[in-house]
Coordinates of C-alpha atoms and ligand atoms in Angstrom, one line a residue:
X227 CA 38.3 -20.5 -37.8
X228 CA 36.8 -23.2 -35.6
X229 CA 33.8 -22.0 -33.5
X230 CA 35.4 -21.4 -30.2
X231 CA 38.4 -19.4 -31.5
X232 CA 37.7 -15.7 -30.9
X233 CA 39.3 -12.3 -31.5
X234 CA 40.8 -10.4 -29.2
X235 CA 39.7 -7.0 -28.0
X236 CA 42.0 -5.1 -30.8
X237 CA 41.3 -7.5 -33.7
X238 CA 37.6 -7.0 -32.3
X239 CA 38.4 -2.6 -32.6
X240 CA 39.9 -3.2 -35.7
X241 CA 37.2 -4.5 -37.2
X242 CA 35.2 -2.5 -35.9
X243 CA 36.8 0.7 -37.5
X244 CA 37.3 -1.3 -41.1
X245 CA 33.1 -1.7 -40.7
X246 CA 32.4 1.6 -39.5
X247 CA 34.6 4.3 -41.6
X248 CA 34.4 7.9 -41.0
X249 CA 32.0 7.4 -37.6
X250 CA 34.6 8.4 -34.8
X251 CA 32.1 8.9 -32.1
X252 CA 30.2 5.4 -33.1
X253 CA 34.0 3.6 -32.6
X254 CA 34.6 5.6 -29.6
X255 CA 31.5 4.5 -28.2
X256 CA 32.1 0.8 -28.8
X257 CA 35.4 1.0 -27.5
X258 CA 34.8 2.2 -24.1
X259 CA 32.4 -0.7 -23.9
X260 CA 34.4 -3.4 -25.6
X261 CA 37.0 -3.0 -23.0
X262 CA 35.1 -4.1 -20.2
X263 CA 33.2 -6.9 -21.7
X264 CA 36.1 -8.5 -23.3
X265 CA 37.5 -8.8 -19.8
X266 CA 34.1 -10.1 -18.5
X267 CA 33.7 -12.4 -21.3
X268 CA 37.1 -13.9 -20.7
X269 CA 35.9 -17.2 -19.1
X270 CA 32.1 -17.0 -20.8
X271 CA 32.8 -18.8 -24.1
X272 CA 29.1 -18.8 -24.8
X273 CA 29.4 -15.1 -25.5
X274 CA 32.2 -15.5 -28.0
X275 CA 31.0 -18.6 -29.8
X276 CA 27.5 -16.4 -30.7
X277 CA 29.7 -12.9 -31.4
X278 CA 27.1 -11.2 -28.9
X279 CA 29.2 -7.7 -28.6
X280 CA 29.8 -8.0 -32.4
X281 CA 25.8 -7.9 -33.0
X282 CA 25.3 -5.6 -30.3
X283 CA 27.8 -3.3 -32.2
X284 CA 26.0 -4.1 -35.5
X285 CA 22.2 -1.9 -35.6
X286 CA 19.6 -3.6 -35.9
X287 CA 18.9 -1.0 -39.5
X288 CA 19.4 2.2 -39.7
X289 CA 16.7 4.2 -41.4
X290 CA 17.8 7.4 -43.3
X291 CA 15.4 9.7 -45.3
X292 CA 14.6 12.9 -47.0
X293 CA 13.0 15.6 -45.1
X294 CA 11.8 18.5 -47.1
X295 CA 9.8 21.4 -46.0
X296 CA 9.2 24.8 -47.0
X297 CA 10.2 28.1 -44.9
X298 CA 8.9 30.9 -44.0
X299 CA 10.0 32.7 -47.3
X300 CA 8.7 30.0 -49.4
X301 CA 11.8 28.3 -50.0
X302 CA 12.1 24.6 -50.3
X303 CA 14.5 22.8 -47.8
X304 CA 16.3 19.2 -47.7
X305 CA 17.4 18.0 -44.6
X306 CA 18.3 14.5 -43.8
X307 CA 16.6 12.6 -41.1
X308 CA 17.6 9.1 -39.1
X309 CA 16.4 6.6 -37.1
X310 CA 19.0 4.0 -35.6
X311 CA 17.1 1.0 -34.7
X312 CA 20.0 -0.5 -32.4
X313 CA 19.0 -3.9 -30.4
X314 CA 15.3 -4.8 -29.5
X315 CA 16.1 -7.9 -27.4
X316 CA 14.7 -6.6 -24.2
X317 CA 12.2 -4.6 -25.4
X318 CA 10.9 -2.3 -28.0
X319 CA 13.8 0.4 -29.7
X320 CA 13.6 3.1 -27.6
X321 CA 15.4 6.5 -27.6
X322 CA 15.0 10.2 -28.3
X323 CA 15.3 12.1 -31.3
X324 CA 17.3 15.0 -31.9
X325 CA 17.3 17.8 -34.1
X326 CA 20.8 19.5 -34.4
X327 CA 23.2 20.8 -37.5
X328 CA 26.0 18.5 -35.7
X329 CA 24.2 15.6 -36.1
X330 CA 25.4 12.6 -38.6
X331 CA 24.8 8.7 -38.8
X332 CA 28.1 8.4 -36.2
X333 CA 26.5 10.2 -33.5
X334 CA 22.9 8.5 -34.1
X335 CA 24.5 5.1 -33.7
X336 CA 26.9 5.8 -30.9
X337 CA 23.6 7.3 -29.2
X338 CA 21.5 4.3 -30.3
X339 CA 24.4 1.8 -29.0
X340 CA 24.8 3.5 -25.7
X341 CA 20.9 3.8 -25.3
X342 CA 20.6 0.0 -25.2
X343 CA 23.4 -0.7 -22.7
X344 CA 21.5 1.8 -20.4
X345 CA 17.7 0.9 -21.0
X346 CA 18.8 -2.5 -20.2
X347 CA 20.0 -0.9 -17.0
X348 CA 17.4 0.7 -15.8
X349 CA 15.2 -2.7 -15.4
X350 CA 12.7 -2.0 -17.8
X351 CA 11.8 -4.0 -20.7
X352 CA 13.0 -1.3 -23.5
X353 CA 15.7 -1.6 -26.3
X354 CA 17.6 0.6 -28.0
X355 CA 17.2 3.4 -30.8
X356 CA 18.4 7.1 -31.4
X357 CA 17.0 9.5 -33.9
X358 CA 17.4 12.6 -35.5
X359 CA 18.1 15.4 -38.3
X360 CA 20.7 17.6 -39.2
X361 CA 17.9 20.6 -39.0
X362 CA 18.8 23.1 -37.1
X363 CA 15.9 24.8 -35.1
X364 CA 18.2 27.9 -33.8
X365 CA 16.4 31.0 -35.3
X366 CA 13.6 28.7 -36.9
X367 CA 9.9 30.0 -36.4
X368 CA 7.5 28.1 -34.3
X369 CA 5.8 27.5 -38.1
X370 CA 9.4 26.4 -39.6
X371 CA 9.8 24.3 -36.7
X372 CA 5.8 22.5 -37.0
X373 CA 6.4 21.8 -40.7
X374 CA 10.3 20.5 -40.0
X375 CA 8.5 18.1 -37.2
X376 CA 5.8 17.2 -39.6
X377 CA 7.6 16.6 -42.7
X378 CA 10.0 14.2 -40.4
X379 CA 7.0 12.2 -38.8
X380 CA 5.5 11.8 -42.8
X381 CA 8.4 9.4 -43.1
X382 CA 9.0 8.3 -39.6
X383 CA 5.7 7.2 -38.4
X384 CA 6.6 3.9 -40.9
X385 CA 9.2 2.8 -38.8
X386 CA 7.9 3.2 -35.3
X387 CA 5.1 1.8 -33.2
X388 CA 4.2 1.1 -29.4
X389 CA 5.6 -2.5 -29.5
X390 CA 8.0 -1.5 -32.5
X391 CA 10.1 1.9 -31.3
X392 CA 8.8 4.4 -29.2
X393 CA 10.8 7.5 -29.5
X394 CA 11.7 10.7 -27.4
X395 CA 13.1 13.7 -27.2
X396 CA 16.5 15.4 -26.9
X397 CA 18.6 18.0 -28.0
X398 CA 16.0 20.2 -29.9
X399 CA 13.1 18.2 -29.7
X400 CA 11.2 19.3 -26.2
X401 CA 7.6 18.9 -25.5
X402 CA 6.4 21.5 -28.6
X403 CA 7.9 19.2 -30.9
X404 CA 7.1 16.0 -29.6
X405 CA 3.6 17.6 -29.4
X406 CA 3.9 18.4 -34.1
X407 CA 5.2 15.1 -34.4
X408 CA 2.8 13.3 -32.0
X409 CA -0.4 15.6 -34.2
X410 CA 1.0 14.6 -37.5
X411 CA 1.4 10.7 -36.8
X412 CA -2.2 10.7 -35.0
X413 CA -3.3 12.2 -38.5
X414 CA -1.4 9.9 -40.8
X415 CA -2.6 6.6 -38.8
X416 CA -5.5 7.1 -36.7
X417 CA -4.0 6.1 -33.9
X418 CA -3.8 7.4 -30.3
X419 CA -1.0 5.2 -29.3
X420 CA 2.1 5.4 -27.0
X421 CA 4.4 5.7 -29.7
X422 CA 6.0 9.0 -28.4
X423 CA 7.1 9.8 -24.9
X424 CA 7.8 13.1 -23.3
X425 CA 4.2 14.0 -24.8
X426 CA 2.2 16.6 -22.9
X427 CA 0.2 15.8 -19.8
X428 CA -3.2 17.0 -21.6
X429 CA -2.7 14.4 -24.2
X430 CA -0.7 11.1 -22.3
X431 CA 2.6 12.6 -21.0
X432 CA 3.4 12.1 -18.0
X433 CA 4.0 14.2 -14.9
X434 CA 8.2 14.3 -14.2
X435 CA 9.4 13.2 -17.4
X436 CA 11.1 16.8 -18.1
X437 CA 12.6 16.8 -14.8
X438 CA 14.2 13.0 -14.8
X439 CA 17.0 13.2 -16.3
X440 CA 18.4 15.9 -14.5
X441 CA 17.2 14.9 -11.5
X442 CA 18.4 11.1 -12.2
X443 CA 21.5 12.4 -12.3
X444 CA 21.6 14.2 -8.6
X445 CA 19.8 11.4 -7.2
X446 CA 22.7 8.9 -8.9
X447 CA 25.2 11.6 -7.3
X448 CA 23.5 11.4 -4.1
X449 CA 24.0 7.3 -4.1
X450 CA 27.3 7.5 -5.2
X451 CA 28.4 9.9 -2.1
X452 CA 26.2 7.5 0.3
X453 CA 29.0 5.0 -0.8
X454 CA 30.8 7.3 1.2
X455 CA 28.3 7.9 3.9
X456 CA 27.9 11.7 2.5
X457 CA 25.6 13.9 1.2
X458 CA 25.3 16.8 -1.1
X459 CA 24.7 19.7 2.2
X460 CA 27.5 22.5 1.0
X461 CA 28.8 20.7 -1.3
X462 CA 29.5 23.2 -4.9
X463 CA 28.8 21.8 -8.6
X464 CA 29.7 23.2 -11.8
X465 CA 27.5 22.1 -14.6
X466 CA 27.8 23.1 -18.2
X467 CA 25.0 23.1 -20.4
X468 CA 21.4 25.7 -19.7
X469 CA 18.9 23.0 -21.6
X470 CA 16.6 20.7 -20.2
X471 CA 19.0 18.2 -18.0
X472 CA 21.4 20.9 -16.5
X473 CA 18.9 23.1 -15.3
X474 CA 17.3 20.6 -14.0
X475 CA 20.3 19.2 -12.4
X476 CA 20.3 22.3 -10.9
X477 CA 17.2 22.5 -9.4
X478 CA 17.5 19.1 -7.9
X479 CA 21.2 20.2 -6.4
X480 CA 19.9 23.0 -4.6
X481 CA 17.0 21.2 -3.4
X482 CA 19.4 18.5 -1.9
X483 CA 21.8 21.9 -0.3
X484 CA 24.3 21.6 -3.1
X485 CA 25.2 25.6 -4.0
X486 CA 25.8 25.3 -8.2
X487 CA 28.2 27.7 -9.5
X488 CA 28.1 27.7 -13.2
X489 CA 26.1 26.5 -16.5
X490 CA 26.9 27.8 -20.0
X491 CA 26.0 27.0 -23.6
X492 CA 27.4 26.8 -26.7
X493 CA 28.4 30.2 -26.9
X494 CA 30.7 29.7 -23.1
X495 CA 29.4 29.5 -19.4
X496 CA 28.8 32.1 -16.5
X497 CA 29.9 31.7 -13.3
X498 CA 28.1 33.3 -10.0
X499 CA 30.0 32.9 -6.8
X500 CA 27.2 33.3 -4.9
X501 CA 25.0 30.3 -6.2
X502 CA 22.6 29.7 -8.8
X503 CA 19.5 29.7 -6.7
X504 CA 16.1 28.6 -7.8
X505 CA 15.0 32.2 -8.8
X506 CA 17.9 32.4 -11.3
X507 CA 17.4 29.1 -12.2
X508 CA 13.7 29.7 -13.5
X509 CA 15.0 32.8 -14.9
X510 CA 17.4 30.8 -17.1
X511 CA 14.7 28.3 -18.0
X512 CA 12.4 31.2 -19.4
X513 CA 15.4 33.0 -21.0
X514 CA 16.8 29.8 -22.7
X515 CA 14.0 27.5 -23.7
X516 CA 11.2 29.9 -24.4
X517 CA 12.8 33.4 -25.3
X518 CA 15.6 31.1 -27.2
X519 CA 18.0 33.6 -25.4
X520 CA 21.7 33.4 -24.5
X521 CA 23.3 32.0 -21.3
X522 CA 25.5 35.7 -21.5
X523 CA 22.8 37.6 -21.2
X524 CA 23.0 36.0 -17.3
X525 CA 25.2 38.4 -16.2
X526 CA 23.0 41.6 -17.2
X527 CA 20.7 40.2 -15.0
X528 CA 23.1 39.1 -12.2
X529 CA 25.7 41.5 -12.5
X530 CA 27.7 39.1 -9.7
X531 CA 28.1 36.5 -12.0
X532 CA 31.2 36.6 -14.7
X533 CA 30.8 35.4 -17.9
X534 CA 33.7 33.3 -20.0
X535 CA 32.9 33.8 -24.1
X536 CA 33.9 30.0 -26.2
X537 CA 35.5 28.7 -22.7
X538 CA 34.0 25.0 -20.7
X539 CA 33.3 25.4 -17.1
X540 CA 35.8 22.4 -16.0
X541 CA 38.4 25.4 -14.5
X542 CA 36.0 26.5 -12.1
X543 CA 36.9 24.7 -8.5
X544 CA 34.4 22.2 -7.3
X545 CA 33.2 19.1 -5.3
X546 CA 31.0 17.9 -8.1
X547 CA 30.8 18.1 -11.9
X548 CA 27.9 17.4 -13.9
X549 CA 28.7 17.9 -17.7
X550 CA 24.9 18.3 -19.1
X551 CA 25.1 19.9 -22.7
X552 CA 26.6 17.8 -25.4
X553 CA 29.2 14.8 -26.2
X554 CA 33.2 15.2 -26.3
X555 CA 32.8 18.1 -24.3
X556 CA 35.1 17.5 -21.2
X557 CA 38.1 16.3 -22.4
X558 CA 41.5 14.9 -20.9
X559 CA 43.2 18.0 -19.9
X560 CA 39.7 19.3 -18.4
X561 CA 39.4 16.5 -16.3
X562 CA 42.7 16.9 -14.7
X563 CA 42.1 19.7 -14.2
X564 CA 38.9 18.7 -11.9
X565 CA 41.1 16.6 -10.2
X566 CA 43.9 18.6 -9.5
X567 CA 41.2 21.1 -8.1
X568 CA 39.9 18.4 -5.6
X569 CA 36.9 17.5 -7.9
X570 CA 35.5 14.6 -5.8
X571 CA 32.6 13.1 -7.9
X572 CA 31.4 13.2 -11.7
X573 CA 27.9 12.9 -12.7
X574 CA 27.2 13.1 -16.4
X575 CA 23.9 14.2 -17.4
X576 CA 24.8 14.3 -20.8
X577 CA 25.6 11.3 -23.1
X578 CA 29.4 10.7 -23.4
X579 CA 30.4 14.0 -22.6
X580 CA 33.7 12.9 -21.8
X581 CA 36.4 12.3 -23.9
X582 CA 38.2 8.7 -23.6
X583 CA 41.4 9.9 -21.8
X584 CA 38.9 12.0 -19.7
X585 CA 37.2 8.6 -18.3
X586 CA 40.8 7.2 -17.8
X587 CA 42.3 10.1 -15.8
X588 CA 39.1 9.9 -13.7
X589 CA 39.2 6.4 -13.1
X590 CA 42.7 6.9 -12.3
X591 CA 42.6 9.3 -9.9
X592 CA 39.5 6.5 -8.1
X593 CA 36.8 9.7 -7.8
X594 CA 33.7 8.6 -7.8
X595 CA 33.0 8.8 -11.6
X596 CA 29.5 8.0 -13.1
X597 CA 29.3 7.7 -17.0
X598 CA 25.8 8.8 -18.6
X599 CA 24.7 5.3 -19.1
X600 CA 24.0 5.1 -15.4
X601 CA 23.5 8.4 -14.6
X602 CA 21.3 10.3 -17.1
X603 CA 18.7 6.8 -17.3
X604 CA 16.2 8.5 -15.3
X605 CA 14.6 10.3 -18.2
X606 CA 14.5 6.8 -20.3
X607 CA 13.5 5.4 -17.0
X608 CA 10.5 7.9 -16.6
X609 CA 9.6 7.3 -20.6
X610 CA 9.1 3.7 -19.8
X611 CA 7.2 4.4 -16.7
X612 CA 5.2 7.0 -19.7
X613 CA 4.8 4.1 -21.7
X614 CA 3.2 1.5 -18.7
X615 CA 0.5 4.5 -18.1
X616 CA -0.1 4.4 -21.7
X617 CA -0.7 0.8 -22.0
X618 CA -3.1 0.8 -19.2
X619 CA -4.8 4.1 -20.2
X620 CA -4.6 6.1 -16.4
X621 CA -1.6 8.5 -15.1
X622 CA 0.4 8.3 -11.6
X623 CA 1.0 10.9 -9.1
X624 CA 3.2 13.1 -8.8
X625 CA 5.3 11.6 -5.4
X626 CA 4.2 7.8 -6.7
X627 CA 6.7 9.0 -9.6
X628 CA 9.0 10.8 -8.0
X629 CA 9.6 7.3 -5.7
X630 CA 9.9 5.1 -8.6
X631 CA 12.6 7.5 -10.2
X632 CA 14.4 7.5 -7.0
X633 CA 14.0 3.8 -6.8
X634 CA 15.1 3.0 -10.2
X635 CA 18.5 5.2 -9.7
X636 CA 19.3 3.6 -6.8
X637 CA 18.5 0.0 -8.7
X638 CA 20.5 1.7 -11.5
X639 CA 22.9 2.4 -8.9
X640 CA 23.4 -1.2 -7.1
X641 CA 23.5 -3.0 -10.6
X642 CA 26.8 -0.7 -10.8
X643 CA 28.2 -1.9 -7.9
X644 CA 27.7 -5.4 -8.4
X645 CA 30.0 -5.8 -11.3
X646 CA 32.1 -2.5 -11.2
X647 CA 33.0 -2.6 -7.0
X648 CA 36.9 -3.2 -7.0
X649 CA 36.9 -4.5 -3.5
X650 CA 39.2 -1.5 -2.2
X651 CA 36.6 0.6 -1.6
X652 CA 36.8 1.9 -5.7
X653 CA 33.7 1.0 -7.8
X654 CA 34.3 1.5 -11.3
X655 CA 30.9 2.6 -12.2
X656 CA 32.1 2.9 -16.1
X657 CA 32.4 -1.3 -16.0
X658 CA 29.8 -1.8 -13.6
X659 CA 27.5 -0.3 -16.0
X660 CA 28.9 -1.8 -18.9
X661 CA 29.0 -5.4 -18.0
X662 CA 25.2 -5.4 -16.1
X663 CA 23.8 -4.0 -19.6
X664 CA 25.3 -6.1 -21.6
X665 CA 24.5 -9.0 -19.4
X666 CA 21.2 -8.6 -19.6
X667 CA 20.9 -7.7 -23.5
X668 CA 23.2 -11.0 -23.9
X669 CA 21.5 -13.2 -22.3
X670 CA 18.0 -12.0 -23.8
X671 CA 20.1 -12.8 -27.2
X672 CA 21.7 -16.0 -25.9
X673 CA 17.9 -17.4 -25.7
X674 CA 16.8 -16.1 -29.3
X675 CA 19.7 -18.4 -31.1
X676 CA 21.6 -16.8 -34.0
X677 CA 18.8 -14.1 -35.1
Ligands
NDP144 P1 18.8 20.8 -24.7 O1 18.6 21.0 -26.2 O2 17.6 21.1 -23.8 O3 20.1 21.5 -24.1 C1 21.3 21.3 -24.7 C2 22.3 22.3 -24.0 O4 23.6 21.9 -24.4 C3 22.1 23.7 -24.4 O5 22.4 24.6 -23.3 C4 23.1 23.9 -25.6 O6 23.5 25.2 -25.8 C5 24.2 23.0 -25.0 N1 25.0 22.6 -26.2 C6 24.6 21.8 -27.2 N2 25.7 21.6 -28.0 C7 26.7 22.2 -27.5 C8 28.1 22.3 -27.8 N3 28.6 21.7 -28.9 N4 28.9 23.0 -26.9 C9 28.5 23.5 -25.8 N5 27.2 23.4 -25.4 C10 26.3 22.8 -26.2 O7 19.2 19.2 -24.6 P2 19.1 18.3 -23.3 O8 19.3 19.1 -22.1 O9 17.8 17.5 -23.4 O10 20.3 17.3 -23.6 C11 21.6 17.5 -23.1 C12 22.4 16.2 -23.1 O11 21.7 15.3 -22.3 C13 22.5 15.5 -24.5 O12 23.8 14.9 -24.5 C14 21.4 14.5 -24.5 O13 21.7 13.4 -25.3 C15 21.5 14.1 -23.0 N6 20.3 13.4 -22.5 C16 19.1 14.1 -22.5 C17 18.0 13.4 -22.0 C18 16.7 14.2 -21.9 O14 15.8 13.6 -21.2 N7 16.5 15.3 -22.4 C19 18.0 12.0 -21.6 C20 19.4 11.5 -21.5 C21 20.4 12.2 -22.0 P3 22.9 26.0 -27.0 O15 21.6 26.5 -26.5 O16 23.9 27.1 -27.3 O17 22.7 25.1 -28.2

């Protein structure tokens, strides 16, 4: 083939697949990207001749290991552990780790792949990575869970570094375990380095990092209906999801006169007509992250509230939707159902929680629509700002953060427009955020030659 011939988008996906058996969300991940750039790319030959989306879609490594570790009873368990080192052209790998039964190598590097399209997005000089383990720390002790995290760091600390990767948290890994993890590689290297984020304020964290991403994703709401000269005053949001990010979400929402109706977890979701208010929503935090408790148990306590055992929260009318618990979790038929409810804006908070036909009924239906990339970067955005403080050994304040996060949303937000505005009065936020990340990741690559 001579140099300039290229593939088209489904000899690209086809390959693609052929490379990647068995790793449905990886494919799916690609292809929701692939589809904008290959239109974007049309007329940039430079792109094609040096295969960038080809070794954007290719990791870096992966890194998979052993974890052992011994319960409570004395018995010896083998877990397997990841890290998916995906691009570094911008920056160090960067991207959380996550500790869940559902995990697999697909989900790490569909993760790791979307992490660098929306690190490059946020401005800051960080690449992309994901990591994580197939331990499941639902009814672990807080002993099972130290030994887990330090048996994990034994073999990760290798890998990583404060110029080399600097990972995170995410679903089941919080501040406790980025604090094990943190101890164990201090004591296997000596080192008090940045290597983690989402560390402890007593020992370099830094102040807002738990609160970003959810509030990242209201702030990216908030630009999107400004679009529209709007706000959030009255305006109701169903959110699915109790963790860190949706209840968060929440808190923001309420803050900016938004009235939230419903969050759930993976057992279904409650909904209280008469608003989750900042009381419940501390109530939930308590209940969910520190008593490990069920989002049911809501309704003993707000006997108002309903609660809907293995259902999503999607049938619940709405202005706004902010899917905040896991990926593939809003799927076509839920999304039109949004729409047919008058749904009028989409913030995801999680990482692809919709499904692929979701993101083409709402982009049919022109709501504004805002996939995770763009919306959920204030947490990765907040790390970096973690990492800077690190690197010059002091810690901003409170509001100097609080600004910056705002800022970097509504940078997040304009880098959106610029490529994804239709000129109707649409912006396609999904290729918006797709094209300026890869842009910037391309051209980084364009300048390192064929490496
Ligand atoms: P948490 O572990 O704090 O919370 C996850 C929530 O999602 C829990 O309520 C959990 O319920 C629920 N959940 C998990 N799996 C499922 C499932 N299969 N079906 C229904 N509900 C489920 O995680 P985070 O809040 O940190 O992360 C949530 C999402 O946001 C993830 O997609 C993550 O990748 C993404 N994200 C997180 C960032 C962060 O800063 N934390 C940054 C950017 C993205 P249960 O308690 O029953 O398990």
């Amino acid at each position: 083939m001579a140099v300039t011939d290229h593939v088209d988008l489904n000899q690209f996906m086809e390959g693609v697949k052929k490379r990647n058996p068995h790793q449905p969300e990886f494919v799916q991940a690609v292809q929701e990207v692939a589809q904008d750039i290959f239109e974007f790319m049309e007329d940039k030959e430079e792109y094609h001749a040096q295969q960038i989306l080809r070794r954007i879609a290719e990791p870096d490594r992966v890194v998979s290991f052993r974890v052992c570790w011994e319960d409570d009873a004395g018995n010896v368990r083998v877990q397997r552990g990841w890290r998916v080192q995906n691009n570094n052209a911008i920056g160090p790998y960067k991207g959380g780790i996550r500790f869940h039964s559902s995990v697999n190598e697909s989900v790490l590097k569909f993760l790791a792949f979307e992490q660098t399209f929306k690190n490059a997005l946020t401005g800051l000089p960080m690449g992309g990575g994901k990591g994580g383990s197939n331990f499941n720390p639902k009814g672990k002790s807080v002993r099972e869970i130290m030994r887990f995290c330090q048996s994990f760091m034994t073999e990760l600390y290798r890998h990583i570094g404060p110029d080399v990767d600097v990972p995170a948290g995410d679903i089941g890994v919080g501040g406790r375990e980025i604090g094990y993890m943190f101890g164990q590689y201090k004591r296997i290297t000596n080192h008090w380095n940045g290597v983690l984020t989402g560390k402890g304020l007593e020992y370099g964290g830094s102040l807002i990092r738990p609160e970003a991403t959810g509030y990242g994703a209201v702030y990216f709401l908030e630009n999107m209906f400004k679009t529209k000269d709007e706000n959030l005053e009255g305006k109701t949001a169903v959110i699915s999801g109790s963790g860190n990010v949706a209840t968060h979400a929440a808190e923001k929402l309420v803050q900016l006169g938004g009235k939230v109706l419903t969050l759930s977890d993976s057992g279904g979701f409650i909904h209280d007509p008469d608003g989750i208010d900042q009381d419940k929503i501390d109530w939930v935090k308590k209940h969910k992250t520190y008593r490990r408790g069920r989002i049911e148990d809501y309704v003993t306590e707000y006997p108002n509230a309903t609660f809907h055992e293995g259902k999503t929260p999607w049938g619940v009318p709405c202005d706004m939707a902010l899917p905040c618990a896991t990926q593939n979790e809003l799927l076509g038929d839920d999304a039109k159902t949004l729409v047919k409810n008058g749904c009028r804006a989409v913030s995801e908070g999680a990482n692809m929680p919709t499904d692929l036909e979701g993101v083409h009924i709402f982009k049919d239906a022109k709501i504004l629509y805002a996939p995770g990339k763009a919306s959920n970067a204030g947490g990765v955005s907040v790390s970096g700002l973690e990492m800077s403080q690190n690197s010059e050994r002091r810690s901003w304040k409170e509001d100097e953060l609080q600004q910056m996060l705002k800022d970097i949303m509504a940078g997040i937000h304009d880098r959106c427009t610029r490529y994804g505005d239709q000129g109707d009065g649409y912006i396609d936020y999904v290729k918006g955020a797709n094209i300026a990340g890869f842009k910037k990741v391309a051209d980084a690559m364009l300048a390192f030659g064929v490496v």
